[in-house]
Coordinates of C-alpha atoms and ligand atoms in Angstrom, one line a residue:
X1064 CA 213.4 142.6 267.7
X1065 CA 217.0 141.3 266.4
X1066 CA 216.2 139.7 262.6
X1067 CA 217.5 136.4 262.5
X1068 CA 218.9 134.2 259.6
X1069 CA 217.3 131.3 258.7
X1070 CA 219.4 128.0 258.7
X1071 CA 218.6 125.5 256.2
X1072 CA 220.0 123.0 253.3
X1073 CA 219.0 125.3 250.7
X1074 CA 221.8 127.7 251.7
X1075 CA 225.4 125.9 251.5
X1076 CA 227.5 125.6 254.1
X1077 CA 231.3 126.6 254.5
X1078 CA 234.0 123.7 255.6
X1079 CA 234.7 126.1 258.3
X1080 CA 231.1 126.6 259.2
X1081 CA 231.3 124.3 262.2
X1082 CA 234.4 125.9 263.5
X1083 CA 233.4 128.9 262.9
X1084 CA 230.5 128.4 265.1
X1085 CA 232.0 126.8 267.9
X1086 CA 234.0 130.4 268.0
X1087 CA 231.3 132.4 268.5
X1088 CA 229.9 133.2 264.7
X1089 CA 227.0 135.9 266.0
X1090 CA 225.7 137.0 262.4
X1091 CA 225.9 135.9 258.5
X1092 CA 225.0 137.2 255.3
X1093 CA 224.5 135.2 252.2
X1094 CA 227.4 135.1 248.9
X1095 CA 227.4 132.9 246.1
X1096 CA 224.5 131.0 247.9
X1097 CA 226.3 130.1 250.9
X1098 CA 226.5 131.6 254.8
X1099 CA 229.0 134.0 255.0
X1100 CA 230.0 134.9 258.3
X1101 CA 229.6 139.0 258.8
X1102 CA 230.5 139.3 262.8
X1103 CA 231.6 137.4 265.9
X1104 CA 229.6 140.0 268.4
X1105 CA 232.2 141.9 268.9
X1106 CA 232.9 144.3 266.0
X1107 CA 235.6 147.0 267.6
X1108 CA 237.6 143.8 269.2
X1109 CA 237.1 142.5 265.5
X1110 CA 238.3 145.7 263.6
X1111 CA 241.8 146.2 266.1
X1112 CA 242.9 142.8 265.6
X1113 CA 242.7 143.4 261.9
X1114 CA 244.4 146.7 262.5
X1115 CA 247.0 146.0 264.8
X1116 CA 246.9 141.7 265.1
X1117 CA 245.8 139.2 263.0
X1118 CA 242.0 137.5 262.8
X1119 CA 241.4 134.6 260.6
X1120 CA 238.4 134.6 258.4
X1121 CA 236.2 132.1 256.7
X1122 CA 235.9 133.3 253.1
X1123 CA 234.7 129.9 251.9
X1124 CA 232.1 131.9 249.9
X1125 CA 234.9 133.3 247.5
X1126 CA 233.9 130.1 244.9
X1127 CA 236.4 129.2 242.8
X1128 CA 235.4 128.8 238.7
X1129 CA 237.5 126.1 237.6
X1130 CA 238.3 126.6 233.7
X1131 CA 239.9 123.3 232.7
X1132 CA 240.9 122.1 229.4
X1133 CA 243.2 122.6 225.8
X1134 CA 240.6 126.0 225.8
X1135 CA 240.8 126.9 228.7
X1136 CA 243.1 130.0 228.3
X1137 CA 240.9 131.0 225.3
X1138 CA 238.0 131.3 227.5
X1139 CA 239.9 133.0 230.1
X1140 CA 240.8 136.1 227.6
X1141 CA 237.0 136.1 226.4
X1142 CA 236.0 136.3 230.4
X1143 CA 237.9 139.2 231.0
X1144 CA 238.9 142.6 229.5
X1145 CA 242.4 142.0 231.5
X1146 CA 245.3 141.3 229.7
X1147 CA 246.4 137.9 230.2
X1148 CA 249.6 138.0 228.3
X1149 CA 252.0 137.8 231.9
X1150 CA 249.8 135.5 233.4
X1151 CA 251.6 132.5 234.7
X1152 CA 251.1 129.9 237.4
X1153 CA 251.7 131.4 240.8
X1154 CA 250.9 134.6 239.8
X1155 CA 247.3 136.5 240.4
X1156 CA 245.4 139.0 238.7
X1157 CA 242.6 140.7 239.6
X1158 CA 240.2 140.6 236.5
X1159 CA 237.1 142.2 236.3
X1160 CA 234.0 140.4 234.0
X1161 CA 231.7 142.4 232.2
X1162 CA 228.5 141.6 230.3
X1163 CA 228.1 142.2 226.6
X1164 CA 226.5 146.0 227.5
X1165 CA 230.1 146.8 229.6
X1166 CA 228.4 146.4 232.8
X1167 CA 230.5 145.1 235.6
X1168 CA 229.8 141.4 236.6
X1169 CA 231.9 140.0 238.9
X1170 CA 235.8 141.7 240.2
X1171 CA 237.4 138.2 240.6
X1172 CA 241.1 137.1 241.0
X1173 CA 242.6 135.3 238.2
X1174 CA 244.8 132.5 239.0
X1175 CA 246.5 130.0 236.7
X1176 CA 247.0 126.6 238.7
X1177 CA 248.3 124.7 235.9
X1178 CA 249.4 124.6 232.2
X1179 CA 245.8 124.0 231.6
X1180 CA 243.7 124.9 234.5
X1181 CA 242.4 128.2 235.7
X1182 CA 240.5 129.5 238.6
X1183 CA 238.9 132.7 238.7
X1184 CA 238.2 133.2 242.6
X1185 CA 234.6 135.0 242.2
X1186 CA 232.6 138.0 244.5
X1187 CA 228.9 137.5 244.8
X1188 CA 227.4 136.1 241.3
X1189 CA 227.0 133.2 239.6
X1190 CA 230.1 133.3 237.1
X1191 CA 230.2 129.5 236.6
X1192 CA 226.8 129.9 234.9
X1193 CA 227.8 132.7 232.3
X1194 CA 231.6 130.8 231.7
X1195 CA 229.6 127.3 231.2
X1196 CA 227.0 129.2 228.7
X1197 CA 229.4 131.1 227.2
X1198 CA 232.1 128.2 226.4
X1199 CA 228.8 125.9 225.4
X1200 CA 227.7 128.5 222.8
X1201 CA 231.7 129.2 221.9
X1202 CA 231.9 125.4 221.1
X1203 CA 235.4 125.3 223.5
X1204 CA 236.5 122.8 224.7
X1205 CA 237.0 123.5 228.1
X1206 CA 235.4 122.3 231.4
X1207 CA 233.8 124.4 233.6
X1208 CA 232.8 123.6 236.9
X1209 CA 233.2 124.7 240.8
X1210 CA 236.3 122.6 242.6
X1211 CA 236.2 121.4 246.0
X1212 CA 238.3 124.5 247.4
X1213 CA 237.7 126.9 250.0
X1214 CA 239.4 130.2 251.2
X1215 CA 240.3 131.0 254.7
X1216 CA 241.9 134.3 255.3
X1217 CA 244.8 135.3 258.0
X1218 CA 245.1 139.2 257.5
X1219 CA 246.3 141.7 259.7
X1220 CA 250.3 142.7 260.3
X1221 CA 250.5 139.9 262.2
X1222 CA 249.2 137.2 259.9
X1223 CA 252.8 137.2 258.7
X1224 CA 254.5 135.7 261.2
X1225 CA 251.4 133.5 261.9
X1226 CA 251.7 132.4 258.5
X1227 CA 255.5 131.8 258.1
X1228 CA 255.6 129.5 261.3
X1229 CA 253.3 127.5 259.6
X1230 CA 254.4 127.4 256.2
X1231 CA 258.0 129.0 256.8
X1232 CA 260.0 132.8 255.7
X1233 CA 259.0 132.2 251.8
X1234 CA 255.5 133.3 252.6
X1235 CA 257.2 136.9 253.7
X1236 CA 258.7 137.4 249.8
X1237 CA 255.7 136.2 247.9
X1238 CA 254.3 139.2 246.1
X1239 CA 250.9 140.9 246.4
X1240 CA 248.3 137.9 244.9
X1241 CA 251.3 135.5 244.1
X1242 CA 251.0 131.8 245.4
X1243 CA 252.1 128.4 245.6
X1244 CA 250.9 125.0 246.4
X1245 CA 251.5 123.6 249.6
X1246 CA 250.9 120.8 252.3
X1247 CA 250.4 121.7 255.6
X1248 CA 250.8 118.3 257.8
X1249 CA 248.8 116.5 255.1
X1250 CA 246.3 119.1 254.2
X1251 CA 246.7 120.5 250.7
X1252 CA 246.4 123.3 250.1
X1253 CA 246.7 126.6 248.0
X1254 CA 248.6 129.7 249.6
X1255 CA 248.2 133.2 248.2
X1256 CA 249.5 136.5 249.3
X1257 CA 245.8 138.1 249.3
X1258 CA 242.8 139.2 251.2
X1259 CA 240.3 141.9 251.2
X1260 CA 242.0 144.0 253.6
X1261 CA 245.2 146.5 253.3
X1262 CA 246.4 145.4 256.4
X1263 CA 248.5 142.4 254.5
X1264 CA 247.6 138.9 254.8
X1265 CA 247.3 135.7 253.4
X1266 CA 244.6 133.2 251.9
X1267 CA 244.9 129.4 252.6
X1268 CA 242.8 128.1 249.6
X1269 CA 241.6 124.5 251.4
X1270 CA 241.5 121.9 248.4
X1271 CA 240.1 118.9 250.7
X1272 CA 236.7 120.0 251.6
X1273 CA 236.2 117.5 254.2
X1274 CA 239.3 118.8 256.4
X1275 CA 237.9 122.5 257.5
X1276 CA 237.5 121.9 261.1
X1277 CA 241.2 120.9 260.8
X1278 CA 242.7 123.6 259.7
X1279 CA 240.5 126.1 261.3
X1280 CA 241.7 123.9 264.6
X1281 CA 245.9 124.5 262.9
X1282 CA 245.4 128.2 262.2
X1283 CA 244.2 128.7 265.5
X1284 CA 247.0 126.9 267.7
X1285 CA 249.3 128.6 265.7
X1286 CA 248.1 131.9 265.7
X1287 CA 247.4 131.8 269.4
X1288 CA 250.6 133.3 270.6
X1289 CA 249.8 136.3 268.7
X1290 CA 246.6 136.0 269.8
X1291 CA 244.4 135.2 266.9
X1292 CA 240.6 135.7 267.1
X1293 CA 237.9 135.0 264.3
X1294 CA 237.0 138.0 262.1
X1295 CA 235.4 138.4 258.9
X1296 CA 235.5 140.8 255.9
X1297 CA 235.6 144.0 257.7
X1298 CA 232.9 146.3 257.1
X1299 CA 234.9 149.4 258.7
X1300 CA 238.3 148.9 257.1
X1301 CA 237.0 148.0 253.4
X1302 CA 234.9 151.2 253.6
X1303 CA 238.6 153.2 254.6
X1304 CA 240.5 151.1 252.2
X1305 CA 238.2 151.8 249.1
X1306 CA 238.1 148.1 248.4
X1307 CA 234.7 147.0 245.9
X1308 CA 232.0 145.0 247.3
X1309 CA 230.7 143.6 244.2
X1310 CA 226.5 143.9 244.8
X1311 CA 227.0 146.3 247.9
X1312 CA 228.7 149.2 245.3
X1313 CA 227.6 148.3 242.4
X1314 CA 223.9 148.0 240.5
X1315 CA 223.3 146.6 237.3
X1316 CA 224.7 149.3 234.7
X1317 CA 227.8 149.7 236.9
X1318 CA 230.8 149.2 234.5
X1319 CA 234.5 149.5 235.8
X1320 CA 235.7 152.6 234.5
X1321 CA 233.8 154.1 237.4
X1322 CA 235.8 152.2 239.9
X1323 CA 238.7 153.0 238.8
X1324 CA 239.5 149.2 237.6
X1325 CA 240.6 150.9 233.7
X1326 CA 244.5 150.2 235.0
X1327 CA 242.8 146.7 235.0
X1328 CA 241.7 146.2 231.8
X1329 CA 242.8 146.4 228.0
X1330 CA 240.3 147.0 226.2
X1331 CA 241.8 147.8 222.6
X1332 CA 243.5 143.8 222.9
X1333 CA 243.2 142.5 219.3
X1334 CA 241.3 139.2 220.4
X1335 CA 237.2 139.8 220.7
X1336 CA 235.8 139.7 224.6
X1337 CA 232.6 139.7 226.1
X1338 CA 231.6 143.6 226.3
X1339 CA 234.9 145.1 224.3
X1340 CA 232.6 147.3 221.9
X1341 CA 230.5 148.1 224.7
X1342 CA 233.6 149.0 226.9
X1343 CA 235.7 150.6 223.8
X1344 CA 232.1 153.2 223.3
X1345 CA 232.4 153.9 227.5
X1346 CA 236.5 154.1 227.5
X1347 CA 235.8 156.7 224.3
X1348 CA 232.7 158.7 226.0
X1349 CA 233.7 159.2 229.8
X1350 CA 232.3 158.3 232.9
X1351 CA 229.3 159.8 234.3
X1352 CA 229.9 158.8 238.1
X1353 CA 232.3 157.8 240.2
X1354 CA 233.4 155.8 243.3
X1355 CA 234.1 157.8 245.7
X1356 CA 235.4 158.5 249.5
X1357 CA 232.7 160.7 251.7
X1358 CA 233.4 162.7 254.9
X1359 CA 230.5 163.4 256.3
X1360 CA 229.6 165.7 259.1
X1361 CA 227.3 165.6 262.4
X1362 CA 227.1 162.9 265.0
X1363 CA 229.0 159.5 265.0
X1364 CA 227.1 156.9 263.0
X1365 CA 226.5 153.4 265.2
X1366 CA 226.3 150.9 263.1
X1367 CA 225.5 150.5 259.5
X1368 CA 223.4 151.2 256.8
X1369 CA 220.9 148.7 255.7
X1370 CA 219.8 150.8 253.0
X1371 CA 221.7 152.8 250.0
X1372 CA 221.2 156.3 250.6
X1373 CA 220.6 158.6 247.8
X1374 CA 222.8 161.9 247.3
X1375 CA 221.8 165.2 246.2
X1376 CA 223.8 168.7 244.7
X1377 CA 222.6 171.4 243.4
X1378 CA 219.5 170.1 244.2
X1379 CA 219.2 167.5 242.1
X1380 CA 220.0 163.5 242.5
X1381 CA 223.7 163.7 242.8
X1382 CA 224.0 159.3 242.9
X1383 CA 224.1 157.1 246.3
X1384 CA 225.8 155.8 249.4
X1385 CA 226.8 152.3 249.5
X1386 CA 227.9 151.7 253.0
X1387 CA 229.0 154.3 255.8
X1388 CA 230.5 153.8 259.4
X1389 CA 232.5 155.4 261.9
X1390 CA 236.1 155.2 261.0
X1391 CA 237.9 155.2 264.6
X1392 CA 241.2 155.9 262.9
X1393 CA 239.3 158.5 260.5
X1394 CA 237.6 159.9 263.6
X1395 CA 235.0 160.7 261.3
X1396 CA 231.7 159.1 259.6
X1397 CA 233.1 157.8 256.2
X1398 CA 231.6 155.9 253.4
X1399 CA 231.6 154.9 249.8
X1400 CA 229.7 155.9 247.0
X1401 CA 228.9 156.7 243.5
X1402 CA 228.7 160.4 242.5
X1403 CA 227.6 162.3 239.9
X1404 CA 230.8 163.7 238.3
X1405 CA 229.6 167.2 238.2
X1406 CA 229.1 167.0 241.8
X1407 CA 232.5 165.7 242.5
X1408 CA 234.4 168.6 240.1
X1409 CA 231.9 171.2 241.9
X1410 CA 234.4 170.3 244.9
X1411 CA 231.3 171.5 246.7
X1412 CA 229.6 169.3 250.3
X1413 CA 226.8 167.5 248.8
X1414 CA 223.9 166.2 250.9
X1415 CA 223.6 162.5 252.4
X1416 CA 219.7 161.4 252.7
X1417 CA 220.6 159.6 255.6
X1418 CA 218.6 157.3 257.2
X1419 CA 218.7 159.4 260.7
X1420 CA 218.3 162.6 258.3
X1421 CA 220.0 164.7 255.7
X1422 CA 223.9 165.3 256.6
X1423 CA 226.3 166.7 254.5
X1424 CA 229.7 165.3 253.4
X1425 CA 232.8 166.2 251.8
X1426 CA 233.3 164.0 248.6
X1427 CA 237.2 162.4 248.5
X1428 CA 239.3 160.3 246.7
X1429 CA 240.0 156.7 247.6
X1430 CA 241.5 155.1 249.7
X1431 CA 240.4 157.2 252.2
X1432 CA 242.6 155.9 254.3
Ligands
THG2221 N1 240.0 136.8 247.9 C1 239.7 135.8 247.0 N2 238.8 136.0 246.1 C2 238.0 137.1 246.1 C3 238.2 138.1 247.0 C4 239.2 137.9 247.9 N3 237.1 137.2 245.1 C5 236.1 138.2 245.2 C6 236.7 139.5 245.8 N4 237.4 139.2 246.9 C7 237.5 140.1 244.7 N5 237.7 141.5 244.9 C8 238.8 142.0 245.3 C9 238.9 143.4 245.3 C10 240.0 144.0 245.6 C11 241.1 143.3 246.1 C12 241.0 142.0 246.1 C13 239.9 141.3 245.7 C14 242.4 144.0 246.4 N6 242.8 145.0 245.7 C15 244.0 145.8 246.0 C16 243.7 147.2 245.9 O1 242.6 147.6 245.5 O2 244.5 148.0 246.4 C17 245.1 145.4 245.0 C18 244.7 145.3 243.6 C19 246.0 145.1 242.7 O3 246.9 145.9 242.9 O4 246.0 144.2 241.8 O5 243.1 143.6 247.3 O6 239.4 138.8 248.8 N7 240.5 134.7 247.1

């Protein structure tokens, strides 16, 4: 029998969540302690307007952590091992938070709003917890808090001419995370060239909590020549893309070298951060494992995996799977994973403990597409 989600207060609920239902919302998942929408029924319709169209997704469970206040930057540079130095307003970054041992947190965006306000847009866990502990035990002053603002995504090749009939041709020069305030017939809002998807797109940050159904109802009408259709983070094209899943890839002694997010961080910065000695000792020693791309042979897979599946070389435990699928553009079974480094530099198949049964798989760099 189908498992269903259970619907209740305790879980929050999206501004879109309504409109999204009314659409057709067929399954959910749960991030940052709200419903977040995971299909519409229809996954291959889903996964070729992302290709080839546009799809608008409610990614109202990307929180924002407001940092607000004369310390605000301070605590910003203690978050992250990124270095902040270009940061300005209307500029992203994508900056990775570790914990004290160098173990990866959170892979949010970074976005400066104001002189003295910042927002890091968080993946699933509960970063205005650790920023409110860490500034009370810093003695900053700084507030810390969640604002009333809530992402709705327009990716796809498409989402660009969506987007500029709504907001006009700037949207087509702003730069990959750059953004820019703006009010769309009275709603206000945030717009940011971003997603998680490589097929280019945009994120309408909703500051008004109260006017989802709205703009849901705006997005639609105007995407509609180009015919539009609800979607959400793609399971398929994030596995081809390479893109992290904070929680799905990663397990608690994760830390970022071994996803590749070094370019992302600075970790010999003069100013002390949470997890720098940790991070200098890991930068210094090497990585162990590694994200990586899998090819891997026999029949298609339908579907997903519900579980990780371990890996093995040489006979021995060679790391896990984090998510597989069928790429149709792949024509293979792809997935992500962590491996053993000596496995990957043995540029030997390794073995997949699959659910179905052991399958073996050609280990490959990201993106694999
Ligand atoms: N949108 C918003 N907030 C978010 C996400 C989002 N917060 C959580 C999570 N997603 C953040 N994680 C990522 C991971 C990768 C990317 C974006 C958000 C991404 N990376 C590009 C890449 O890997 O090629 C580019 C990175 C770069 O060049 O800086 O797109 O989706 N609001």
């Amino acid at each position: 029998m189908a498992l269903s989600l259970s619907l209740g207060p305790r879980v929050r609920k999206s501004p879109f969540f309504e409109a999204a239902r009314a659409d057709g919302l067929a399954a959910a998942s749960v991030y940052n302690h709200m419903y977040m929408p995971t299909s519409y029924g229809d996954p291959a319709a889903e996964y070729d307007r992302l290709i080839n169209g546009v799809a608008m997704w409610d990614v109202a469970v990307e929180r924002q952590v407001a940092l607000k206040g004369p310390d605000a930057m301070a605590l910003a540079r203690y978050l992250t091992p990124r270095n902040l130095d270009g940061l300005k307003i209307g500029q992203g970054k994508y900056a990775p938070i570790c914990n004290f041992e160098g173990a990866l947190i959170n892979d949010p965006v970074l976005l400066q709003v104001s002189d003295d306000e910042f927002w890091f847009s968080i993946a699933d866990s509960d970063i205005t917890l650790w920023a409110g502990g860490i500034a009370g035990a810093r003695g900053m002053n700084v507030e810390v808090f969640e604002p009333d603002v809530s992402p709705l995504a327009i990716q796809g090749p498409k989402s660009f001419d969506v987007v500029a009939s709504l907001c006009g041709d700037w949207i087509r020069d702003l730069k990959y995370f750059a953004f820019r305030d703006f009010d769309l017939q009275g709603i206000p809002l945030v717009v940011a060239r971003s997603g998680w998807s490589k097929q280019g797109g945009f994120e309408f940050y909703l500051r008004d909590g109260s006017r989802g159904e709205e703009l849901w109802n705006i997005v639609k009408e105007a995407g509609a020549p180009y015919d539009i259709g609800p979607g959400t983070p793609n399971y398929v094209e994030r596995v081809e893309s390479g893109l992290i899943s904070y929680g799905a890839d990663t397990d608690p002694s994760s830390n970022p070298f071994e996803y590749g997010l070094g370019k992302f961080m600075d970790v010999d910065q003069p100013h002390d951060f949470a997890g720098k000695k940790a991070l200098q000792a890991i930068r210094d020693a090497g990585v162990t494992r590694r994200f990586m791309g899998l090819l891997i042979d026999g029949p298609d897979f339908t579907g997903t995996n519900e579980n990780r599946w371990d890996l093995s070389w040489n006979g021995a435990n060679a790391g896990y799977l984090c998510a597989s699928a069928y790429s149709p553009r792949k024509q293979s079974n792809i997935a992500v994973a962590m491996v053993h480094v000596d496995a990957i530099e043995s540029g030997q198949r390794i073995t997949v403990h699959a659910g179905g049964g052991d399958r073996t798989a050609e280990v490959v760099e990201l993106p694999i597409i």
